[in-house]
PDB file of C-alpha atoms in Angstrom:
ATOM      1  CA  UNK A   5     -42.666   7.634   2.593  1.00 47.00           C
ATOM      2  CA  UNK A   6     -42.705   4.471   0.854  1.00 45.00           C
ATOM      3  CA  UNK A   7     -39.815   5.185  -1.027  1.00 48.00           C
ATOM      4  CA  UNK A   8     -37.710   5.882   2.354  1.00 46.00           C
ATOM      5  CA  UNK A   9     -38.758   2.864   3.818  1.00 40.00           C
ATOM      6  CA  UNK A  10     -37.875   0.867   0.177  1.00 38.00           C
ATOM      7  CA  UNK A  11     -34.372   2.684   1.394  1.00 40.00           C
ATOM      8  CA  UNK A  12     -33.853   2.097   4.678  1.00 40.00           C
ATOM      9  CA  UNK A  13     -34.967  -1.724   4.204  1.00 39.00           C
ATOM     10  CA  UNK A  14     -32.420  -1.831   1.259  1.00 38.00           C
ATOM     11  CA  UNK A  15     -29.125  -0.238   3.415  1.00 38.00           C
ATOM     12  CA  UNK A  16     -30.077  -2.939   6.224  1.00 38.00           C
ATOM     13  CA  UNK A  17     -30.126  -5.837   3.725  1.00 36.00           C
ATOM     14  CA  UNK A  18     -26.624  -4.769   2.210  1.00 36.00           C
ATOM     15  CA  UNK A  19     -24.992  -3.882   5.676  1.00 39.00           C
ATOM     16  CA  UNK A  20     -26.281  -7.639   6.781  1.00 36.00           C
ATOM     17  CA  UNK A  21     -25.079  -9.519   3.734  1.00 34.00           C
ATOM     18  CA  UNK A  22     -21.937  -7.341   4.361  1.00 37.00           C
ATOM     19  CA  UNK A  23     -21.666  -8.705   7.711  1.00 39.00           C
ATOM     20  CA  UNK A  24     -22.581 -12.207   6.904  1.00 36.00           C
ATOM     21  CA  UNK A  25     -19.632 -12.415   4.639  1.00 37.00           C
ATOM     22  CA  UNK A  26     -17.074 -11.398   7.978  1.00 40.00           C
ATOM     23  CA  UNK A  27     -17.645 -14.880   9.873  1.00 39.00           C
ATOM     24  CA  UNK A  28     -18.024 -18.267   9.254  1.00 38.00           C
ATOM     25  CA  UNK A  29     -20.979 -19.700   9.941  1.00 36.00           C
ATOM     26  CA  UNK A  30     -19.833 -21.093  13.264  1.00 36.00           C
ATOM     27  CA  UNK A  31     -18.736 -17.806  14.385  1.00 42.00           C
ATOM     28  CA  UNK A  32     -15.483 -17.562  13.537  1.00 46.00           C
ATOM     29  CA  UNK A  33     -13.630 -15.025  11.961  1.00 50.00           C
ATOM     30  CA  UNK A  34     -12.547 -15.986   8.648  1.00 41.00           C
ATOM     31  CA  UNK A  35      -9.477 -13.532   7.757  1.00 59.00           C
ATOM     32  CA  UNK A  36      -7.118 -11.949   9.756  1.00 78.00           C
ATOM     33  CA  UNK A  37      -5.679  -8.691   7.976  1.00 92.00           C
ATOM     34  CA  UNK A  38      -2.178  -7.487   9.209  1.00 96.00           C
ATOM     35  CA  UNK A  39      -2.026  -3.880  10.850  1.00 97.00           C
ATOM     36  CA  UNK A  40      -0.014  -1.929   8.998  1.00 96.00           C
ATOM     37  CA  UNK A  41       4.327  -2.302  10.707  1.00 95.00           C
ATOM     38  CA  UNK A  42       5.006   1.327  12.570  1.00 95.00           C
ATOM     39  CA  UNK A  43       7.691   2.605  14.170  1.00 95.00           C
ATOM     40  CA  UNK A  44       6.516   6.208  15.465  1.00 96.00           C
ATOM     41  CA  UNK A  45       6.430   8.425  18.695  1.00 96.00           C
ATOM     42  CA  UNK A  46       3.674   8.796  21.053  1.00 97.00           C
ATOM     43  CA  UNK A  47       2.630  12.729  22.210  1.00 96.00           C
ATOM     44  CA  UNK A  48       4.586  12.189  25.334  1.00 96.00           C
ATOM     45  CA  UNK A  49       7.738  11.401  21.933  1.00 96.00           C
ATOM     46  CA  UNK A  50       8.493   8.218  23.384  1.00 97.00           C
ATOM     47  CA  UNK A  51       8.897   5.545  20.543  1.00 97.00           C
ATOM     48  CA  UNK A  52       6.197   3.095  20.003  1.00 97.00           C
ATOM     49  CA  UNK A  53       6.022   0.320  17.493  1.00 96.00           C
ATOM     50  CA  UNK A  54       4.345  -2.624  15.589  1.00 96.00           C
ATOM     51  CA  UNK A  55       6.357  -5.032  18.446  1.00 96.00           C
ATOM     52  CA  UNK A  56       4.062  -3.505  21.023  1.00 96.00           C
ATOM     53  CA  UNK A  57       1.210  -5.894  20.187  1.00 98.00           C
ATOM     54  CA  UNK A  58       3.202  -8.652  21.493  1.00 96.00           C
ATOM     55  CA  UNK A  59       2.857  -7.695  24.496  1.00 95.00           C
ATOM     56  CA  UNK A  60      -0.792  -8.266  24.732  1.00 97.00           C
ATOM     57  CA  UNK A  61      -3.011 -11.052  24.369  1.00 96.00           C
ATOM     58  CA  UNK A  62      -5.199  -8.203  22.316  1.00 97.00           C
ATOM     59  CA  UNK A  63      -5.014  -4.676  21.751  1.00 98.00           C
ATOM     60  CA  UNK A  64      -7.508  -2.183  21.318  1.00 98.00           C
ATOM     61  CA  UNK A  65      -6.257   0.735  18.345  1.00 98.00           C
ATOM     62  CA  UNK A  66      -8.631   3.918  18.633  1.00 98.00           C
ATOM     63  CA  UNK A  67      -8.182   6.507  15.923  1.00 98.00           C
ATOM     64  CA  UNK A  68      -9.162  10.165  16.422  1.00 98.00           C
ATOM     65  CA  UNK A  69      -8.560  13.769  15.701  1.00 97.00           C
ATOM     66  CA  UNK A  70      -8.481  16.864  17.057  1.00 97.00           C
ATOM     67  CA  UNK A  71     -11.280  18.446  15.144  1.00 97.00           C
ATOM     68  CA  UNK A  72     -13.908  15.274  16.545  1.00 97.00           C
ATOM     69  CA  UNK A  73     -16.231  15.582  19.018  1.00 97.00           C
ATOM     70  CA  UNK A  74     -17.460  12.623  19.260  1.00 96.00           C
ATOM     71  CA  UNK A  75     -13.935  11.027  19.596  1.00 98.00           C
ATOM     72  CA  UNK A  76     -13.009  13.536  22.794  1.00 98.00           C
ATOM     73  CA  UNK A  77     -16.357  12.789  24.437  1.00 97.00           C
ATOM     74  CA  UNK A  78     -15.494   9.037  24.833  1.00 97.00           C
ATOM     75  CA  UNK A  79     -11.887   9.223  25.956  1.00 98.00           C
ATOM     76  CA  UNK A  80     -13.225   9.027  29.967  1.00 98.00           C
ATOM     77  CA  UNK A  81     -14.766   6.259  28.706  1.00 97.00           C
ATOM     78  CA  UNK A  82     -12.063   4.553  26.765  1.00 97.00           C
ATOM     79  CA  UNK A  83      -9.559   5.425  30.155  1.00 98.00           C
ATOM     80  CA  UNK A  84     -11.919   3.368  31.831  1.00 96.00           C
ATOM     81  CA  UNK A  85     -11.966   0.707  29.382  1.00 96.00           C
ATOM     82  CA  UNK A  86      -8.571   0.580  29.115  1.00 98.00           C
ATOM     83  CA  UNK A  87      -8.231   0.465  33.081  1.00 98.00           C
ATOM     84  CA  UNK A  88     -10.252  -2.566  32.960  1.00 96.00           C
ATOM     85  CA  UNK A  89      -9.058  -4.188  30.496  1.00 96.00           C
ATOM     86  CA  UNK A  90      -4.943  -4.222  31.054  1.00 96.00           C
ATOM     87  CA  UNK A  91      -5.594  -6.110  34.619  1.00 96.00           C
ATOM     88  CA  UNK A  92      -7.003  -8.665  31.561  1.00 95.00           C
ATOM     89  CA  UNK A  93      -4.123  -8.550  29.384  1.00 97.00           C
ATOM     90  CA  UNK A  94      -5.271  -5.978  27.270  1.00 97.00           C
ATOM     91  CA  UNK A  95      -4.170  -2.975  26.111  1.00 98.00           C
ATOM     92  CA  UNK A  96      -5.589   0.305  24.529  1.00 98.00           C
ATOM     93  CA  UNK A  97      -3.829   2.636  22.196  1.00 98.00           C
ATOM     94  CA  UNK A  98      -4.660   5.848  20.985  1.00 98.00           C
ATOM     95  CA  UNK A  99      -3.777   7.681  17.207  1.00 98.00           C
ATOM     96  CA  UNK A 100      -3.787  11.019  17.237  1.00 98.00           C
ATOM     97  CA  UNK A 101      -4.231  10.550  13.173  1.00 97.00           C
ATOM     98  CA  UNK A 102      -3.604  14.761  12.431  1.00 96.00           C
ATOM     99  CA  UNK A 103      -1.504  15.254  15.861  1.00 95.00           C
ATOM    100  CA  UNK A 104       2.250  14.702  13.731  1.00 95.00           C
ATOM    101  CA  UNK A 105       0.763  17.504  10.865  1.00 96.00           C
ATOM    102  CA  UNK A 106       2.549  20.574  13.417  1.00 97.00           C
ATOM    103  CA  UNK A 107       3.490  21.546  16.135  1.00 97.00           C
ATOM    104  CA  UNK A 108       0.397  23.222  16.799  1.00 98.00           C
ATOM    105  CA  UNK A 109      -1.874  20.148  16.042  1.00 98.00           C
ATOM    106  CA  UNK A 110       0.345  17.942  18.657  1.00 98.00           C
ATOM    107  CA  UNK A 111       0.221  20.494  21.241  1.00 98.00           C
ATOM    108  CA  UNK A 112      -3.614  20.366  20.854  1.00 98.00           C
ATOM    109  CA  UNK A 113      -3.828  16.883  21.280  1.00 98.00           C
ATOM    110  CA  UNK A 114      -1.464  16.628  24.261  1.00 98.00           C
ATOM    111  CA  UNK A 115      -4.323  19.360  26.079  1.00 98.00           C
ATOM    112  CA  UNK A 116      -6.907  17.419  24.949  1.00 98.00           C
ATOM    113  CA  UNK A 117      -5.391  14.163  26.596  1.00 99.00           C
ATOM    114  CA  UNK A 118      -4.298  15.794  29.562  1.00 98.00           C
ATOM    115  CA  UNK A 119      -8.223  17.597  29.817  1.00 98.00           C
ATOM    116  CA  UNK A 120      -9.931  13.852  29.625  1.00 98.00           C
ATOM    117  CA  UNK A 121      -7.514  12.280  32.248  1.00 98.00           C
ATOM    118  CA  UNK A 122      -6.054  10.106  29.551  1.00 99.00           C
ATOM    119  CA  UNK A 123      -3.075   7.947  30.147  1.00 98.00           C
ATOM    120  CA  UNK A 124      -3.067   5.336  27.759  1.00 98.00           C
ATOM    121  CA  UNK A 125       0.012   6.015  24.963  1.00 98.00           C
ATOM    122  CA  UNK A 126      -1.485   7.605  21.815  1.00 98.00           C
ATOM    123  CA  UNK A 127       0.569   7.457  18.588  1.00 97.00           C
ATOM    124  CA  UNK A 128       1.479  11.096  16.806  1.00 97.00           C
ATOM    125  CA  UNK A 129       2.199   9.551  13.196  1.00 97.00           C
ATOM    126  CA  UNK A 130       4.644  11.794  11.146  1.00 96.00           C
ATOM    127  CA  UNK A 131       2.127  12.341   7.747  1.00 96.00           C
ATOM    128  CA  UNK A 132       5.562  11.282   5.680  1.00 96.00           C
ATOM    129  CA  UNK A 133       5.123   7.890   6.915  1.00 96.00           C
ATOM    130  CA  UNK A 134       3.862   5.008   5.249  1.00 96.00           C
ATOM    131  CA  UNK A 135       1.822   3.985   8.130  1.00 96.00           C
ATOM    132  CA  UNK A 136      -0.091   7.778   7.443  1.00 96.00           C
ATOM    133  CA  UNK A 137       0.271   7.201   3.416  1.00 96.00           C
ATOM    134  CA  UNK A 138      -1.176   4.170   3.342  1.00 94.00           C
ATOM    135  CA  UNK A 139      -3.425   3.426   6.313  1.00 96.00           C
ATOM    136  CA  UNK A 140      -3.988   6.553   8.598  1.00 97.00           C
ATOM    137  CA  UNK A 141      -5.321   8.794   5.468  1.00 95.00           C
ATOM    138  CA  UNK A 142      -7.602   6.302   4.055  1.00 94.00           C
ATOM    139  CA  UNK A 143      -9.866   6.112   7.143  1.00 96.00           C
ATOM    140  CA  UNK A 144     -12.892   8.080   6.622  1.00 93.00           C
ATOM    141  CA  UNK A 145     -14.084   8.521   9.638  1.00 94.00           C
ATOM    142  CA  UNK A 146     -13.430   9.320  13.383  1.00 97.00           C
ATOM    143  CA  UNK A 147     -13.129   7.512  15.827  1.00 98.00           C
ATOM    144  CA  UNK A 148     -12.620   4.523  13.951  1.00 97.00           C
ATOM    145  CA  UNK A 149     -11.127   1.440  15.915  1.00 97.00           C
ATOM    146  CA  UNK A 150      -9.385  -1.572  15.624  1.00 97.00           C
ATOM    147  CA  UNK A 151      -9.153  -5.119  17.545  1.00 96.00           C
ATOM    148  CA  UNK A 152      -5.370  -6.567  16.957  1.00 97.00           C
ATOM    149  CA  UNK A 153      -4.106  -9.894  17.871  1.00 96.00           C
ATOM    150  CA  UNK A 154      -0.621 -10.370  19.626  1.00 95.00           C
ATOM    151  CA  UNK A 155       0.633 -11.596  16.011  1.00 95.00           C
ATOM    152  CA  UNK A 156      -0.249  -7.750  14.858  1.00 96.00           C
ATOM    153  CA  UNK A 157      -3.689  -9.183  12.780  1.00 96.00           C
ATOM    154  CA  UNK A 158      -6.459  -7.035  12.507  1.00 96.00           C
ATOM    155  CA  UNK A 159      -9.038  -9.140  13.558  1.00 95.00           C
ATOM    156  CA  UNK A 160     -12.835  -8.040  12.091  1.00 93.00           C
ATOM    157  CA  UNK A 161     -14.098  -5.222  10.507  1.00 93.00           C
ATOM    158  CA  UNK A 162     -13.439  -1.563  12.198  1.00 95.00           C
ATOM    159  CA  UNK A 163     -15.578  -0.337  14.746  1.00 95.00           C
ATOM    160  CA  UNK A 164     -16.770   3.010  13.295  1.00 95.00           C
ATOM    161  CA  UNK A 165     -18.322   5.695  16.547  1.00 94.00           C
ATOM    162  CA  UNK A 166     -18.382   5.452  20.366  1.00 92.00           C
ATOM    163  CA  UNK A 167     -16.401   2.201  21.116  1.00 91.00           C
ATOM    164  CA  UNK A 168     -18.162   2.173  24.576  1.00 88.00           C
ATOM    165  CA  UNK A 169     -21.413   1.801  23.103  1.00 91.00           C
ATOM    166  CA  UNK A 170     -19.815  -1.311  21.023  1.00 92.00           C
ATOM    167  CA  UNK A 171     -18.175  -2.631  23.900  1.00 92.00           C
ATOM    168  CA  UNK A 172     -20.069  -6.326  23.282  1.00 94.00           C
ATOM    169  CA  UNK A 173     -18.416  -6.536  19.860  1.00 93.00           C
ATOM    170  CA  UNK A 174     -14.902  -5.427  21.611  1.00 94.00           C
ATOM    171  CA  UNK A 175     -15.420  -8.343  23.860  1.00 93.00           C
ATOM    172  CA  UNK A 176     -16.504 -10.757  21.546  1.00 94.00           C
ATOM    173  CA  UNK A 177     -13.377  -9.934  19.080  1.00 94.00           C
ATOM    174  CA  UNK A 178     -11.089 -10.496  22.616  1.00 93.00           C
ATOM    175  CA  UNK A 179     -12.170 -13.584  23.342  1.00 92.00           C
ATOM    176  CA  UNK A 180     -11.915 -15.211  19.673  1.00 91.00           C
ATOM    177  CA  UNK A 181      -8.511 -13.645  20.286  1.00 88.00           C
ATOM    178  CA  UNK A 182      -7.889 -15.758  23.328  1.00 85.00           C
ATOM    179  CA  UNK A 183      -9.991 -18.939  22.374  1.00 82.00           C
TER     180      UNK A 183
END
């Protein structure tokens, strides 16, 4: 028992000095990291790009599969986010990280969209892209999400689970964005 707790009190201390060492210590955010440039189509195969962050004062970049519960169970949540949130300026995308793998997979994701109501645009990245190379197939986790800034700059550390249940931190991250 002891030796879980010795745990436990160890994984908080790291995950708080890892934290510490994301902000400033008046609040501020002390890097920016670019998201990765894409040119791709969404499942609907309209073209979407890196350009579509300019558009926005912030967007919000969701990443899920088709094999993740947890990630289907909070798209009527995200739709209402995103609802919210584009009468604010902004905007919510979706990557369907496996939906470009076959026709099959895209097809799945385009039901599961269509079953949870979603309309926000949700990117079907080829796997031959760099953007799926070098980005989509590192995450290791679903659904992992991203704040970006109209200058296409990652801005804090990904928001790993139910981004509803983080919403606070999605605020926060919007308004550096903004101030």
């Amino acid at each position: 028992m002891l030796r879980r707790i010795a745990t436990l009190a160890a994984a908080a201390l790291l995950g708080a000095a890892l934290l510490a060492g994301c902000s400033s210590p008046d609040g501020e955010l002390v890097s920016k990291t670019p998201f990765p440039e894409f040119s791709a189509v969404d499942t609907d195969g309209e073209s979407i790009g890196s350009d579509v962050f300019g558009d926005w004062d912030a967007t919000i970049v969701n990443f899920w599969n088709n094999g993740c519960g947890t990630c289907i169970a909070e798209m009527p949540e995200l739709e209402e986010m995103y609802q919210q949130f584009k009468t604010e300026n902004v905007n919510l995308i979706g990557v369907a990280a496996d939906s470009g793998e076959s026709d099959e997979q895209l097809a799945c994701a385009r039901d599961i969209l269509h079953e949870k109501g979603v309309t926000y645009a949700n990117i079907s990245p080829s796997p031959e892209s760099s953007f799926y190379q070098d980005f989509v197939k590192g995450l290791t986790g679903y659904p992992t999400t991203y704040i970006v800034d109209r200058e296409g700059n990652i801005i804090g550390a990904p928001i790993i689970g139910n981004v509803k249940a983080q919403e606070q931190t999605v605020r926060e991250r919007i308004e550096r964005v903004r101030s």
